[in-house]
XYZ file of C-alpha atoms in Angstrom:
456
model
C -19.674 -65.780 56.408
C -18.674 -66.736 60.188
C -15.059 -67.719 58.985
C -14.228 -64.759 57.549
C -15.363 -62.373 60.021
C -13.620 -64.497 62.505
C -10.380 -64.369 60.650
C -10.848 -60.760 59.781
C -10.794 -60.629 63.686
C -7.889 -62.700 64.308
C -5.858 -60.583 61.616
C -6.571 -57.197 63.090
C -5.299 -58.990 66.898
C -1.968 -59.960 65.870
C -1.162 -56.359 63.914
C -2.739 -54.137 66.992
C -2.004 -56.712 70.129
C -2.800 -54.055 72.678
C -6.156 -54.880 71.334
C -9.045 -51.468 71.143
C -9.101 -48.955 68.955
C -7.456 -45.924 70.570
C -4.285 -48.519 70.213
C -3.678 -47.410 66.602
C -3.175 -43.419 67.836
C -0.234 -44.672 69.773
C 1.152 -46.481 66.842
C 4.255 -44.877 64.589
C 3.560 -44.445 61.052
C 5.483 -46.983 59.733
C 2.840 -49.537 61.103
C 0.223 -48.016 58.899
C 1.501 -48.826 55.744
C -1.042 -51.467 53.943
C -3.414 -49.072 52.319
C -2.585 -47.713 48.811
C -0.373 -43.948 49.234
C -1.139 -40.826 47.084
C 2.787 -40.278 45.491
C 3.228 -36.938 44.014
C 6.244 -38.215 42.046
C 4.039 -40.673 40.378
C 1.536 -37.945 39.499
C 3.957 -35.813 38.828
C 5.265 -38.077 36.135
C 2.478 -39.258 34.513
C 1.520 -35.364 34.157
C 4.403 -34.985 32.553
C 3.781 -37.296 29.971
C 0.386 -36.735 29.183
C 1.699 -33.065 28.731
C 4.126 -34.621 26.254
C 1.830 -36.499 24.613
C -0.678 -33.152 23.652
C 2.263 -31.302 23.093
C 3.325 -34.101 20.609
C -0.286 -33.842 19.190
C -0.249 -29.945 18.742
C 2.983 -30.203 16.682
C 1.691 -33.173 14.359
C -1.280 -31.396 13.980
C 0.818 -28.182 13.329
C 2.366 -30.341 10.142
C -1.135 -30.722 8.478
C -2.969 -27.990 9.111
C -0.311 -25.113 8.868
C -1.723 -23.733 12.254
C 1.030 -24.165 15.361
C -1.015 -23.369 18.785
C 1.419 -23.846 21.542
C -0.482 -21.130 23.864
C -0.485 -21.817 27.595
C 2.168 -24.563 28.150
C 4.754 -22.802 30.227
C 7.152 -23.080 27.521
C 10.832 -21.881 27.768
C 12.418 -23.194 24.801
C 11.075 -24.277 21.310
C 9.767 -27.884 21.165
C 9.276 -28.487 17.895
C 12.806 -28.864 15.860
C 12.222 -32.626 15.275
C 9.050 -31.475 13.289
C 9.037 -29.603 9.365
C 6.828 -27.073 10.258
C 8.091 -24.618 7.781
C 4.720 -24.409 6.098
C 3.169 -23.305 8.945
C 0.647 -20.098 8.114
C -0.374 -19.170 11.822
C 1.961 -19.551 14.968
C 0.209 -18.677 18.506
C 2.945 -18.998 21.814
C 1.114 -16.856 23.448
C 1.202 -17.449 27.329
C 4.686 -19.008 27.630
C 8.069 -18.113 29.071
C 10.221 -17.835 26.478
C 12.739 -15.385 26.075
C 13.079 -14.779 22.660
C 11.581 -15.451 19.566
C 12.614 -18.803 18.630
C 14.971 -18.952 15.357
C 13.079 -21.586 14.029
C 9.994 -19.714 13.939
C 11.930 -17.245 11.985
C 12.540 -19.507 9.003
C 8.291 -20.353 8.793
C 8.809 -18.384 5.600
C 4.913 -18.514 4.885
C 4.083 -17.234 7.670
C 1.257 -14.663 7.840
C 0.189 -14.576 11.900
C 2.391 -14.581 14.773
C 1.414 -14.263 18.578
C 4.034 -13.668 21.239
C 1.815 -12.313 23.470
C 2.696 -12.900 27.378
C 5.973 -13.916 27.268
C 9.066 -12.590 28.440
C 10.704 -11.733 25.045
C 13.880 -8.652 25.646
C 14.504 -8.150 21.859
C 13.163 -9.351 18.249
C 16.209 -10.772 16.705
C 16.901 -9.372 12.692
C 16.118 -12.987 11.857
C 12.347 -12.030 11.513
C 13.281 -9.733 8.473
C 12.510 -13.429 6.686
C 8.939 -13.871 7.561
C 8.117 -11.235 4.302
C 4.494 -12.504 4.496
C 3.730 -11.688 7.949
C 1.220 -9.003 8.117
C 0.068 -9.752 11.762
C 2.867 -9.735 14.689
C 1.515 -9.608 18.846
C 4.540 -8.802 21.157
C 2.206 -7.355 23.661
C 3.140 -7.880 27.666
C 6.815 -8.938 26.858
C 9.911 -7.054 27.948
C 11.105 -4.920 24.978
C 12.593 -1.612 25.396
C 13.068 -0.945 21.505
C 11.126 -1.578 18.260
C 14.563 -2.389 15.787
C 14.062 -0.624 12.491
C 13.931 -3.697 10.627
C 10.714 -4.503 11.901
C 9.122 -2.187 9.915
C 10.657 -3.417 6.460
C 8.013 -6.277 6.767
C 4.711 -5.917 4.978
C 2.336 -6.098 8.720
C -1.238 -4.630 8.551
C -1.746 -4.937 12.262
C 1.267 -4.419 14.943
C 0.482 -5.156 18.717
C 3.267 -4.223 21.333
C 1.459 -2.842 24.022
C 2.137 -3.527 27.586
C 6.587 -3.493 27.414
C 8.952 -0.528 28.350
C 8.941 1.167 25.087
C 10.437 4.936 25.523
C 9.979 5.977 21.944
C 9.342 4.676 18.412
C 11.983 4.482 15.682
C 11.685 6.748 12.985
C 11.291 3.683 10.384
C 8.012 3.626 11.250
C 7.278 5.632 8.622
C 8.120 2.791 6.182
C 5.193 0.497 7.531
C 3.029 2.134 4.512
C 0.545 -1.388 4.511
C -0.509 -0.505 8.481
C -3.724 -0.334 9.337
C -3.870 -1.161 12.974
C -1.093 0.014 15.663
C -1.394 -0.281 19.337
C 1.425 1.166 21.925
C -0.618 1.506 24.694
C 0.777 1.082 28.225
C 4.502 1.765 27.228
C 6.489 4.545 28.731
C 6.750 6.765 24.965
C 7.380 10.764 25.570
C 7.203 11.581 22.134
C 5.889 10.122 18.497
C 7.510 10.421 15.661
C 6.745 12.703 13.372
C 7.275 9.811 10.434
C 3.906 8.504 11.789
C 1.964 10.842 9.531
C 3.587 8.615 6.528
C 1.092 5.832 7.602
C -0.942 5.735 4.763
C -3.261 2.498 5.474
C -3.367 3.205 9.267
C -7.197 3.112 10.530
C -6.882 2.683 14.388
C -3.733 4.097 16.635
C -3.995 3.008 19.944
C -1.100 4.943 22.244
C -3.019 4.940 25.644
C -1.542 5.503 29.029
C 1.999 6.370 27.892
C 3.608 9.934 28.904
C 2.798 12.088 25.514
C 2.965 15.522 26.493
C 1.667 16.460 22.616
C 0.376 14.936 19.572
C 1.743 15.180 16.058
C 0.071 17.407 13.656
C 1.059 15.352 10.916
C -1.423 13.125 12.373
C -4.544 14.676 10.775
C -3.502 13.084 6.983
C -4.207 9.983 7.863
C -7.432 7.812 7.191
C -8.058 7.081 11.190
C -11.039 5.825 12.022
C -10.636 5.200 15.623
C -7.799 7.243 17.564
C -7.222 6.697 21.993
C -4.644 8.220 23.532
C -6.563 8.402 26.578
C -4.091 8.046 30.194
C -1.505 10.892 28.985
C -0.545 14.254 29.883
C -1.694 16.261 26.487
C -3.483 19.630 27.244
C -4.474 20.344 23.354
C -5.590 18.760 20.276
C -4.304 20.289 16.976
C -6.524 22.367 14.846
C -5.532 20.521 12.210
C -6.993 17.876 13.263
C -10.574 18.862 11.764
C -9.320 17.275 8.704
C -10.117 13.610 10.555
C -12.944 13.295 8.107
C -12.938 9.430 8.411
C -12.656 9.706 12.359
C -15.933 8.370 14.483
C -14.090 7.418 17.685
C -11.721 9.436 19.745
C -10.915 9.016 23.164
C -9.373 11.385 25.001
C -10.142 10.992 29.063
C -7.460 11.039 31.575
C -5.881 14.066 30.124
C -4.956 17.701 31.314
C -7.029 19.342 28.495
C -6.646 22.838 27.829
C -7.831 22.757 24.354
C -10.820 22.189 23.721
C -11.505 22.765 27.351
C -12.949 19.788 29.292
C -16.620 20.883 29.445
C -16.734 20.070 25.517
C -14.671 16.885 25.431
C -17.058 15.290 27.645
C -19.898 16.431 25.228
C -18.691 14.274 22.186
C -16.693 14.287 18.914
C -19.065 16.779 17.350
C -18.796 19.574 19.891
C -14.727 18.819 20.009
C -14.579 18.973 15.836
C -17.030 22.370 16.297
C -14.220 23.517 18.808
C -11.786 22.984 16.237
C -13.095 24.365 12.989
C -13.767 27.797 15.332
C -9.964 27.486 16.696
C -8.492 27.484 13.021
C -10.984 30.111 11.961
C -9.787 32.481 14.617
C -6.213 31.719 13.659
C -6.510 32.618 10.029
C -8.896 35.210 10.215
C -11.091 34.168 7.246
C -13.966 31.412 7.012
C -12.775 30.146 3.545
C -9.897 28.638 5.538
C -12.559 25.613 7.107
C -12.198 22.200 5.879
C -15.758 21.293 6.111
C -16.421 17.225 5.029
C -18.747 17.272 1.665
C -18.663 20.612 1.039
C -16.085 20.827 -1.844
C -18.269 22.824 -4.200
C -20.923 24.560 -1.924
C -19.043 27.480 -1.120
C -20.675 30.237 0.970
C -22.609 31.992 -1.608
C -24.780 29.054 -2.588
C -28.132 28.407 -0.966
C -27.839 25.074 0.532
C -31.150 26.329 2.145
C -33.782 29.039 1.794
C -32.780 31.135 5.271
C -29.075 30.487 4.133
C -29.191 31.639 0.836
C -31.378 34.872 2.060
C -28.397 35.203 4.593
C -25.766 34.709 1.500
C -27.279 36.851 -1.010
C -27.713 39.397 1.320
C -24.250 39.279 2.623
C -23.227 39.828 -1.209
C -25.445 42.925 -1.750
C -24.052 43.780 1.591
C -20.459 43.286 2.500
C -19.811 46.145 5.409
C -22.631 45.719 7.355
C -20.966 44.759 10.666
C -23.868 42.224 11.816
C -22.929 39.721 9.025
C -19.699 39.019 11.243
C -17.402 35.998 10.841
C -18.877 34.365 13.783
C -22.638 34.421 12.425
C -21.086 32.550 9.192
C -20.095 29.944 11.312
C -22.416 29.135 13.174
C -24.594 28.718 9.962
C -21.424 26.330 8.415
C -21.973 24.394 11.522
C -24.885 23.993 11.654
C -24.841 22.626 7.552
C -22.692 20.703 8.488
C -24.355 18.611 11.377
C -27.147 18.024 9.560
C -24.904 17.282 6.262
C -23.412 14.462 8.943
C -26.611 13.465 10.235
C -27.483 12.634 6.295
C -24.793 10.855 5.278
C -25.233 8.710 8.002
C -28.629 8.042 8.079
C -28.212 6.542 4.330
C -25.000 4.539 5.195
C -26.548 2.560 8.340
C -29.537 1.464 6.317
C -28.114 0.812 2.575
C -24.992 -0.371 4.243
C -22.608 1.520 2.131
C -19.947 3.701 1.919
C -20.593 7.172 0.953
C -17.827 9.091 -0.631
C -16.946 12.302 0.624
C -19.256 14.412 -1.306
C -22.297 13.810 -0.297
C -23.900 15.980 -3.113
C -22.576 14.310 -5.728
C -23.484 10.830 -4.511
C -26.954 11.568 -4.694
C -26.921 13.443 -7.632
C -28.384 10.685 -10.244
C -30.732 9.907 -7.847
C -30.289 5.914 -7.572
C -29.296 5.851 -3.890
C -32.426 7.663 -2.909
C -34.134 4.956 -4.584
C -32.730 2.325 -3.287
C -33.720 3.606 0.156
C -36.829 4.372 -0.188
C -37.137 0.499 -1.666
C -35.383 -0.729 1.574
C -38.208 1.239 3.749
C -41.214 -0.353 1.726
C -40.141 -2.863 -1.189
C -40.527 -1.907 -4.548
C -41.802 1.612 -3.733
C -39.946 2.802 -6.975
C -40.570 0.486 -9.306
C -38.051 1.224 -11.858
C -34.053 2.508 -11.406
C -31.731 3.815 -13.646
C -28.440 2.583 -12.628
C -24.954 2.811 -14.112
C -23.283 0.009 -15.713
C -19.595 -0.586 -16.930
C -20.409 0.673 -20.721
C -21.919 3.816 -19.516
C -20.365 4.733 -16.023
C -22.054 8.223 -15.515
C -26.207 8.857 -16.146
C -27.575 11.386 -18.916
C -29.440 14.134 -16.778
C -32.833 13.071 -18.013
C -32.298 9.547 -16.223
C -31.059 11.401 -12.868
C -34.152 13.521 -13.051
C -36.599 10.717 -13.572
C -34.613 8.834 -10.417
C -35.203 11.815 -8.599
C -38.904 12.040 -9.458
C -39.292 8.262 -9.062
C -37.618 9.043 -5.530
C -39.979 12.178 -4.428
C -43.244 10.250 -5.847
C -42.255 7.469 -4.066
C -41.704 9.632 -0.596
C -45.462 11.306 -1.150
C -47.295 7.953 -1.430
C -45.775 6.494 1.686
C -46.882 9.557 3.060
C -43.992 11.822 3.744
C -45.353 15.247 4.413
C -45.570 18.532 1.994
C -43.539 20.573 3.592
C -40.952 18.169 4.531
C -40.157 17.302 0.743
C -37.358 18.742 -1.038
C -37.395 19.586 -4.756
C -35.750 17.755 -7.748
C -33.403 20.649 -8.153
C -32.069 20.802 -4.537
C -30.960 17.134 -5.357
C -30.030 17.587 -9.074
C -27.992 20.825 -8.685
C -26.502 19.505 -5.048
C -27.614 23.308 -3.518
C -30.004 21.909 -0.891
C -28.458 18.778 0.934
C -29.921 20.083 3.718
C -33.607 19.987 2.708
C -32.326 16.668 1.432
C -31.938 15.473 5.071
C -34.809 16.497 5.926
C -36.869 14.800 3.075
C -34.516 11.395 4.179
C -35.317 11.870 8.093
C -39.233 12.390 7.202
C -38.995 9.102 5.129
C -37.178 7.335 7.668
C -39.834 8.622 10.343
C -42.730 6.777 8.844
C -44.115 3.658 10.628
C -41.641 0.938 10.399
C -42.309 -1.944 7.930
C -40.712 -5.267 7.185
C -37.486 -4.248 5.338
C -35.636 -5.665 2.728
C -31.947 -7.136 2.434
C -30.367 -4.593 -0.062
C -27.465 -5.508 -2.505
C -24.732 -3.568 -3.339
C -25.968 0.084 -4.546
C-alpha cells in the first residue's frame, strides 16, 4: 500500500538524513547494526553441544551393543567414565589425540578388538596385560619407540604397529604363538629377532620400509603365506627359504639384491624359489639335499614320466657317465616341479579346497578327480566312492573304479588320447605329471555352465 511505502520512506530519512545512497559508505559501523549478525561464539557453542550430544549417543549406544566407536572426534582424554562399558567387545579411537591408552579401556575385560590407530600414544601401559581376550590390537601411526614384553603375553592373532619409531622388537615375541598377522612396516628396526621363527600361527609378516640389512633364517619354518619386506637394504634371501611351501606372495622391490640377482626377482616367485633350490644344491653338493613341495616319496629313481624315468633308469645302469651331471638332474626336478605346482593349483581354484602337501597321495583314491570332472560338466561320473567316518581310508578296488570312473569320464567329454594318463600313474602316484596334463586337457574343453561344489 501507499502508507507503507511512504513510511518505509520516512524511516530510511531520519536514520540516513544526508539523504542518497552513497550516504551509508560514509557511515561508521556502529550505524549499521539492525540486520541479524553471524556470531561465531554462538556457532561455536551450539557445535559444541551437538558434538556432546552424538558423543553422548555413541557411549549409550556403546552400553547396548558392546561396540564403542569414538573414531574421529579429536579426543584427548577418555569421555566415557560416567558410563559401564565394561562389556564392551570392540573399542575403535582411532583418529584422536590421545596420549595414552586410557585405563579404563584397560579394565573392558571382554574385550576382543581394539583400534588406536592415529593417535599420539608414547607407551602401552602394563595395564593392558588384563584385556586376556584381545586377539586384535592397532597402534599403527602413534609415537612408540618400544613394544614392552608384556604385550606379547596376550593371546592377539593380528598385531598392527606400523608407522611409530620402533628400533627393534623384543625378544618376547617369540611367545605370541596364536599370531597370524604382524605388520612393522615403516618403523626404523635394524634387526629381527631371531625368536620370530617361534611364530607358529603367523601367515602374513609385513616389515616394509624399515632398515633390515638381513633376514632371519629361522624364518623359513613358518606357515607364511604372504611375506613384504620391500623398502630395506637386504642384498640376499636365505636358501633356506625354499622351504616357504605355503608362500604365494613375496615382495621384495626397493632392495639392493645380490641374491637372487635382480633380473630374476623381477621375473616372479617361481624363478626366485628356482634360484634358491639351485643355491642350496651348489652348497651341499648333492641333489637329495632339495626340499621339493609334494615330492616326499618320488625320489629320483621313480618315473614320474616316461623321458624321466628313461633318464633315471639310465642314470642307474650308468652312474659315471659325466653327461648325467648334477645340473641336468635339476633342471628335470624343476621342471616336475612347476608342473607339480601348476596341478595342484589348477584343482584348488576350481574345487575350492585345500590340497595337502602331497599331491600324490591326495589323488590317490581317485574322488577329487571326480569331483572335478563333475564341476566341469555335472554328473559326468555318475557314481563316487567317498570316505566316511567308519571307514576313513578306501579299499584299492574302490580307488581304481574312481579312477576309471574319472578317465571314462575325461574320454566322453572329449579329452584327447594322448593327453590321458593311465590308472596306474594315479594309483601308484609315479606320474603326477601326466596327471597334469590329463587335468589341463580337461580343463581346456569348451566351457560349460558349472556347478557349486560342496566340500570334497
Amino acid at each position: 500500500p501507499l502508507s507503507l511505502i511512504i513510511s518505509n520512506l520516512n524511516s530510511s530519512n531520519q536514520r540516513f538524513p544526508s539523504g542518497g545512497v552513497g550516504a551509508v559508505t560514509a557511515l561508521p559501523n556502529h550505524h549499521i547494526s539492525n540486520g541479524p549478525h553471524w556470531n561465531p561464539g554462538i556457532n561455536q557453542h551450539q557445535h559444541q553441544l551437538h558434538t556432546a550430544r552424538s558423543l553422548d549417543r555413541a557411549l549409550e549406544d556403546a552400553v547396548c551393543s558392546g561396540t564403542l566407536n569414538l573414531s574421529g572426534r579429536k579426543l584427548r582424554d577418555y569421555p566415557g567414565p560416567s558410563y559401564d562399558l565394561t562389556d564392551t567387545t570392540q573399542a575403535d579411537l582411532s583418529k584422536n589425540r590421545l596420549t595414552e591408552i586410557p585405563p579404563e579401556v584397560c579394565l573392558f575385560a571382554p574385550l576382543e578388538s581394539l583400534n588406536l590407530y592415529h593417535n599420539c600414544i608414547k607407551c602401552v601401559p602394563e595395564a593392558v596385560i588384563n584385556l586376556q581376550m584381545l586377539t586384535y590390537l592397532n597402534v599403527s601411526r602413534n609415537l612408540l619407540s618400544t613394544l614392552p614384553k608384556y604385550l606379547f603375553n596376550l593371546p592377539l592373532k593380528v598385531l598392527v604397529v606400523s608407522n611409530n619409531k620402533l628400533v627393534s622388537l623384543p625378544e618376547e615375541i617369540g611367545k605370541a604363538k596364536e599370531l597370524m598377522e604382524l605388520d612393522i612396516s615403516c618403523n626404523e628396526i635394524q634387526v629381527l629377532p631371531p625368536q620370530v621363527g617361534r611364530l607358529q600361527a603367523l601367515r602374513e609378516l609385513n616389515i616394509r620400509r624399515n632398515c633390515l640389512h638381513m633376514l632371519p633364517e629361522e624364518l623359513a619354518d613358518l606357515p607364511l603365506i604372504r611375506l613384504d619386506f620391500s623398502c630395506n637394504k637386504i642384498t640376499e634371501i636365505p636358501p633356506v627359504y625354499r622351504k616357504l611351501r605355503q608362500l604365494q606372495h613375496i615382495i621384495l622391490d626397493n632392495n639392493p639384491m645380490q641374491s637372487p640377482p635382480a633380473q630374476i626377482c623381477l621375473k616372479g616367485k617361481v624363478h626366485i624359489f628356482k634360484y634358491l633350490n639351485l643355491q642350496a644344491c651348489r652348497m651341499d653338493k648333492k641333489p637329495d639335499s632339495l626340499d621339493l613341495p609334494s615330492l616326499g616319496k618320488r625320489c629320483l629313481p621313480q618315473p614320474l614320466t616316461d623321458r624321466y624315468g628313461a633318464f633315471c633308469r639310465s642314470s642307474r645302469q650308468e652312474p659315471s657317465d659325466p653327461s648325467f651331471t648334477m645340473r641336468r638332474k635339476m633342471e628335470h626336478l624343476r621342471e616336475e616341479m612347476e608342473q607339480i605346482g601348476l596341478l595342484r593349483q589348477n584343482l584348488e581354484s576350481r574345487l575350492k579346497v585345500l590340497l595337502p602337501d602331497d599331491v600324490g597321495a591326495a589323488l590317490m583314491d581317485g574322488v577329487v578327480l571326480c569331483h572335478l570332472a563333475n564341476h566341469i560338466r555335472p554328473r559326468s561320473v555318475a557314481s563316487i566312492h567317498v570316505p566316511s567316518p567308519a571307514v576313513p581310508k578306501l579299499s584299492m578296488a574302490k580307488c581304481r573304479r574312481n579312477v576309471e570312473n574319472f578317465l571314462d569320464a575325461c574320454k566322453k567329454l572329449g579329452v584327447p588320447q594322448d593327453k590321458l594318463c593311465l590308472p596306474h600313474h594315479i594309483l601308484e602316484e609315479r606320474g603326477l605329471v601326466k596327471v597334469g596334463m590329463t587335468v589341463q586337457a580337461l580343463l581346456d574343453l569348451p566351457a560349460s555352465k558349472p556347478t557349486q561344489l560342496s566340500a570334497v
